[in-house]
């Protein structure tokens, strides 16, 4: 716990700037950034107001006139130079990410690695001109051109990865960007801005930290052509409504309530570790974490005890401690929300198998908590908990499990766990989600589209499907 006290008594860091039109500048406001492992303010970040937003949008519009004329290969080269710089500064960025977000240092390192690798991957994707008709009378082509200025708004759970996906998609397809991180985790993203400044022409990338109101202004701004938003369903609906005013294009990557269906033929001990970490990684603060476990009655008791063993062995603590596997909740609001869900779950008479007690002391720590004998209509089963508490629900008939898994307005992802891959695939195909996995959960790639069905989102990120969301299709039809 020595590190827990590390930020206490030291002056907050202030070496952060907004990036507007190629210049590093201060803001008209200030954000106090809290280390969730200590509960203390450890940094101050500049916050942008309307005037800075107008300047950033003007800079992005101006830069667009020449950036759109560059080739895919020129843009790919700059993206690769950018991701190389991320790798060179990985340890510094990872430590900052752990301090502001809370996740274990090894996972911050992995987040930067993955972001850099996915960036490099995305810029290898070709977006060809498609010839639709070529006959004696006509030659008709479908081409894709950039939209203009993309406003990117990100949440606090994986700020680097969730910024890099949309950022690189927008840049590679010829757009310029105004990027806004969550007010809870602005710091690493502001550092990404500093690195982008060394690589891209002035105005191509602009980074503005700020509160929720800055997000709202971005979605309404007439100089912005598209919004790429990652966050909650409730805010996503506000974004869609605000974007309607100027008919901005939107990609919405929203919340999930992912089911995992565990069939009767698995050995619970063999899958417990994977299922546990797919549920509790980043202390459950992952859009595509397993949030409901449906277990067949035959393996139910075995699975419960194997998962409890994993939970008891998982090391919860400050992310800077090398042994830590699960860090704190990222902010007080989320910590209070999860504590409330735990209290409500206890009051409902459901059985807490492990965890459920909040430790004394600084920081927003909650141990991994597993719950059984819980009503399907309870808040924990129905809502996105986004924290380290997961219900294990019993089924005897797989049809019933599929129905219950789909009985939600969410549709981000889901998984089926079985030794019979054909059967697993057939069940996966019936999940109403953007991604259905068999014997894994939480695997993404630059070459595979990711996004939500139902209220979990609109559009996709990554792959050619995602990239086309940053472009306008244009038909060129020539009469011969
Ligand atoms: P949030 O919706 O509260 O905030 C996300 C961002 O939106 C922040 O930058 C915030 O400042 C901004 N914002 C707030 N109000 C706004 C408004 N009216 N207009 C525009 N922007 C506004 O979400 P959060 O609590 O930061 O993140 C957690 C949520 O994000 C969870 O629901 C999680 O599942 C979801 N998420 C989804 C994905 C995905 O890829 N589908 C990935 C990560 C997180």
CSV table of N, CA and C and ligand atoms in Angstrom, one decimal, residues 153-157 162 180-183 210-212 215-216 219 229-233 235 238-239 253-256 287 291 333 384 386 412 450 456, ligand 1:
chain,number,residue,atom,x,y,z
A,153,UNK,N,-15.6,11.6,-29.2
A,153,UNK,CA,-15.9,11.7,-27.7
A,153,UNK,C,-15.7,10.4,-27.1
A,154,UNK,N,-14.9,10.3,-26.0
A,154,UNK,CA,-14.5,9.0,-25.4
A,154,UNK,C,-14.9,8.9,-23.9
A,155,UNK,N,-15.0,7.7,-23.4
A,155,UNK,CA,-15.3,7.5,-22.0
A,155,UNK,C,-14.0,7.3,-21.2
A,156,UNK,N,-14.2,6.9,-19.9
A,156,UNK,CA,-13.0,6.8,-19.0
A,156,UNK,C,-12.5,5.4,-18.8
A,157,UNK,N,-13.1,4.4,-19.4
A,157,UNK,CA,-12.6,3.0,-19.0
A,157,UNK,C,-11.4,2.5,-19.8
A,162,UNK,N,-9.8,3.6,-26.9
A,162,UNK,CA,-11.1,4.1,-27.4
A,162,UNK,C,-10.9,5.4,-28.2
A,180,UNK,N,-12.2,14.7,-27.8
A,180,UNK,CA,-12.5,15.1,-26.4
A,180,UNK,C,-12.5,13.8,-25.5
A,181,UNK,N,-11.6,13.7,-24.6
A,181,UNK,CA,-11.7,12.6,-23.6
A,181,UNK,C,-12.7,12.9,-22.5
A,182,UNK,N,-12.9,11.9,-21.7
A,182,UNK,CA,-13.7,12.0,-20.5
A,182,UNK,C,-13.1,13.0,-19.5
A,183,UNK,N,-13.9,13.8,-18.8
A,183,UNK,CA,-13.3,14.7,-17.8
A,183,UNK,C,-12.6,13.9,-16.7
A,210,UNK,N,-12.4,18.6,-21.5
A,210,UNK,CA,-13.5,19.4,-21.0
A,210,UNK,C,-14.6,18.5,-20.4
A,211,UNK,N,-15.6,19.2,-19.8
A,211,UNK,CA,-16.7,18.5,-19.2
A,211,UNK,C,-17.7,18.0,-20.2
A,212,UNK,N,-18.8,17.5,-19.6
A,212,UNK,CA,-19.9,16.9,-20.5
A,212,UNK,C,-20.4,18.0,-21.4
A,215,UNK,N,-18.8,18.1,-24.6
A,215,UNK,CA,-19.3,17.0,-25.5
A,215,UNK,C,-20.6,17.4,-26.2
A,216,UNK,N,-21.5,18.0,-25.5
A,216,UNK,CA,-22.8,18.5,-26.0
A,216,UNK,C,-22.5,19.5,-27.1
A,219,UNK,N,-21.4,18.0,-30.3
A,219,UNK,CA,-22.4,17.3,-31.1
A,219,UNK,C,-23.3,18.3,-31.8
A,229,UNK,N,-18.8,8.5,-31.1
A,229,UNK,CA,-19.1,8.6,-29.7
A,229,UNK,C,-18.9,7.2,-29.1
A,230,UNK,N,-18.2,7.1,-28.0
A,230,UNK,CA,-18.1,5.9,-27.2
A,230,UNK,C,-18.5,6.3,-25.8
A,231,UNK,N,-19.6,5.6,-25.2
A,231,UNK,CA,-20.0,6.0,-23.9
A,231,UNK,C,-21.3,5.2,-23.6
A,232,UNK,N,-22.1,5.8,-22.7
A,232,UNK,CA,-23.3,5.1,-22.2
A,232,UNK,C,-24.4,5.2,-23.2
A,233,UNK,N,-25.4,4.3,-23.0
A,233,UNK,CA,-26.6,4.4,-23.9
A,233,UNK,C,-27.3,5.7,-23.7
A,235,UNK,N,-26.3,8.7,-22.8
A,235,UNK,CA,-25.6,9.8,-23.5
A,235,UNK,C,-25.7,9.6,-25.0
A,238,UNK,N,-28.6,11.1,-26.4
A,238,UNK,CA,-28.6,12.5,-26.5
A,238,UNK,C,-27.7,13.0,-27.7
A,239,UNK,N,-26.6,12.2,-27.9
A,239,UNK,CA,-25.7,12.5,-29.0
A,239,UNK,C,-26.5,12.4,-30.4
A,253,UNK,N,-20.8,3.8,-30.1
A,253,UNK,CA,-20.3,2.6,-29.4
A,253,UNK,C,-20.8,2.7,-27.9
A,254,UNK,N,-21.8,1.9,-27.6
A,254,UNK,CA,-22.5,2.2,-26.3
A,254,UNK,C,-22.4,1.0,-25.3
A,255,UNK,N,-23.1,1.0,-24.3
A,255,UNK,CA,-23.0,0.1,-23.2
A,255,UNK,C,-23.5,-1.3,-23.6
A,256,UNK,N,-23.2,-2.3,-22.7
A,256,UNK,CA,-23.6,-3.7,-23.0
A,256,UNK,C,-24.1,-4.3,-21.7
A,287,UNK,N,-17.0,-2.3,-21.7
A,287,UNK,CA,-18.3,-2.4,-22.4
A,287,UNK,C,-18.6,-3.8,-22.7
A,291,UNK,N,-21.4,-9.7,-18.3
A,291,UNK,CA,-22.2,-9.1,-17.2
A,291,UNK,C,-23.3,-10.0,-16.6
A,333,UNK,N,-18.5,8.5,-8.7
A,333,UNK,CA,-19.9,8.2,-9.2
A,333,UNK,C,-20.1,6.8,-9.4
A,384,UNK,N,-26.7,-2.4,-16.9
A,384,UNK,CA,-25.3,-2.6,-17.1
A,384,UNK,C,-24.6,-2.1,-15.8
A,386,UNK,N,-21.4,-2.4,-14.8
A,386,UNK,CA,-20.1,-1.7,-15.1
A,386,UNK,C,-19.2,-1.6,-13.8
A,412,UNK,N,-24.6,-5.7,-27.3
A,412,UNK,CA,-23.2,-5.5,-27.7
A,412,UNK,C,-22.6,-6.8,-28.1
A,450,UNK,N,-16.5,-4.1,-34.9
A,450,UNK,CA,-17.0,-4.2,-33.6
A,450,UNK,C,-18.0,-3.1,-33.4
A,456,UNK,N,-27.2,-0.9,-28.0
A,456,UNK,CA,-25.8,-0.9,-27.7
A,456,UNK,C,-25.0,-0.1,-28.8
B,1,LIG,P1,-20.7,8.8,-20.6
B,1,LIG,O1,-21.8,8.5,-21.6
B,1,LIG,O2,-21.1,9.3,-19.3
B,1,LIG,O3,-19.6,9.7,-21.1
B,1,LIG,C1,-18.9,9.5,-22.3
B,1,LIG,C2,-18.3,10.8,-22.9
B,1,LIG,O4,-19.4,11.6,-23.3
B,1,LIG,C3,-17.5,11.6,-21.9
B,1,LIG,O5,-16.4,12.2,-22.6
B,1,LIG,C4,-18.5,12.7,-21.5
B,1,LIG,O6,-17.9,13.9,-21.1
B,1,LIG,C5,-19.3,12.9,-22.8
B,1,LIG,N1,-20.7,13.5,-22.6
B,1,LIG,C6,-21.4,13.5,-21.5
B,1,LIG,N2,-22.6,14.1,-21.8
B,1,LIG,C7,-22.6,14.4,-23.1
B,1,LIG,C8,-23.5,15.0,-24.1
B,1,LIG,N3,-24.7,15.3,-23.7
B,1,LIG,N4,-23.2,15.1,-25.3
B,1,LIG,C9,-22.0,14.7,-25.8
B,1,LIG,N5,-21.0,14.1,-25.0
B,1,LIG,C10,-21.3,14.0,-23.7
B,1,LIG,O7,-20.0,7.3,-20.4
B,1,LIG,P2,-18.9,6.9,-19.4
B,1,LIG,O8,-19.5,6.8,-18.0
B,1,LIG,O9,-17.7,7.8,-19.6
B,1,LIG,O10,-18.4,5.5,-19.9
B,1,LIG,C11,-19.0,4.3,-19.6
B,1,LIG,C12,-20.0,3.8,-20.6
B,1,LIG,O11,-19.3,3.7,-21.9
B,1,LIG,C13,-20.5,2.4,-20.3
B,1,LIG,O12,-21.9,2.4,-20.6
B,1,LIG,C14,-19.7,1.5,-21.3
B,1,LIG,O13,-20.4,0.3,-21.6
B,1,LIG,C15,-19.6,2.4,-22.5
B,1,LIG,N6,-18.5,2.0,-23.4
B,1,LIG,C16,-18.8,1.4,-24.6
B,1,LIG,C17,-17.8,1.0,-25.4
B,1,LIG,C18,-18.1,0.3,-26.8
B,1,LIG,O14,-17.2,0.2,-27.6
B,1,LIG,N7,-19.3,0.0,-27.1
B,1,LIG,C19,-16.5,1.0,-25.0
B,1,LIG,C20,-16.2,1.5,-23.7
B,1,LIG,C21,-17.3,2.0,-22.9
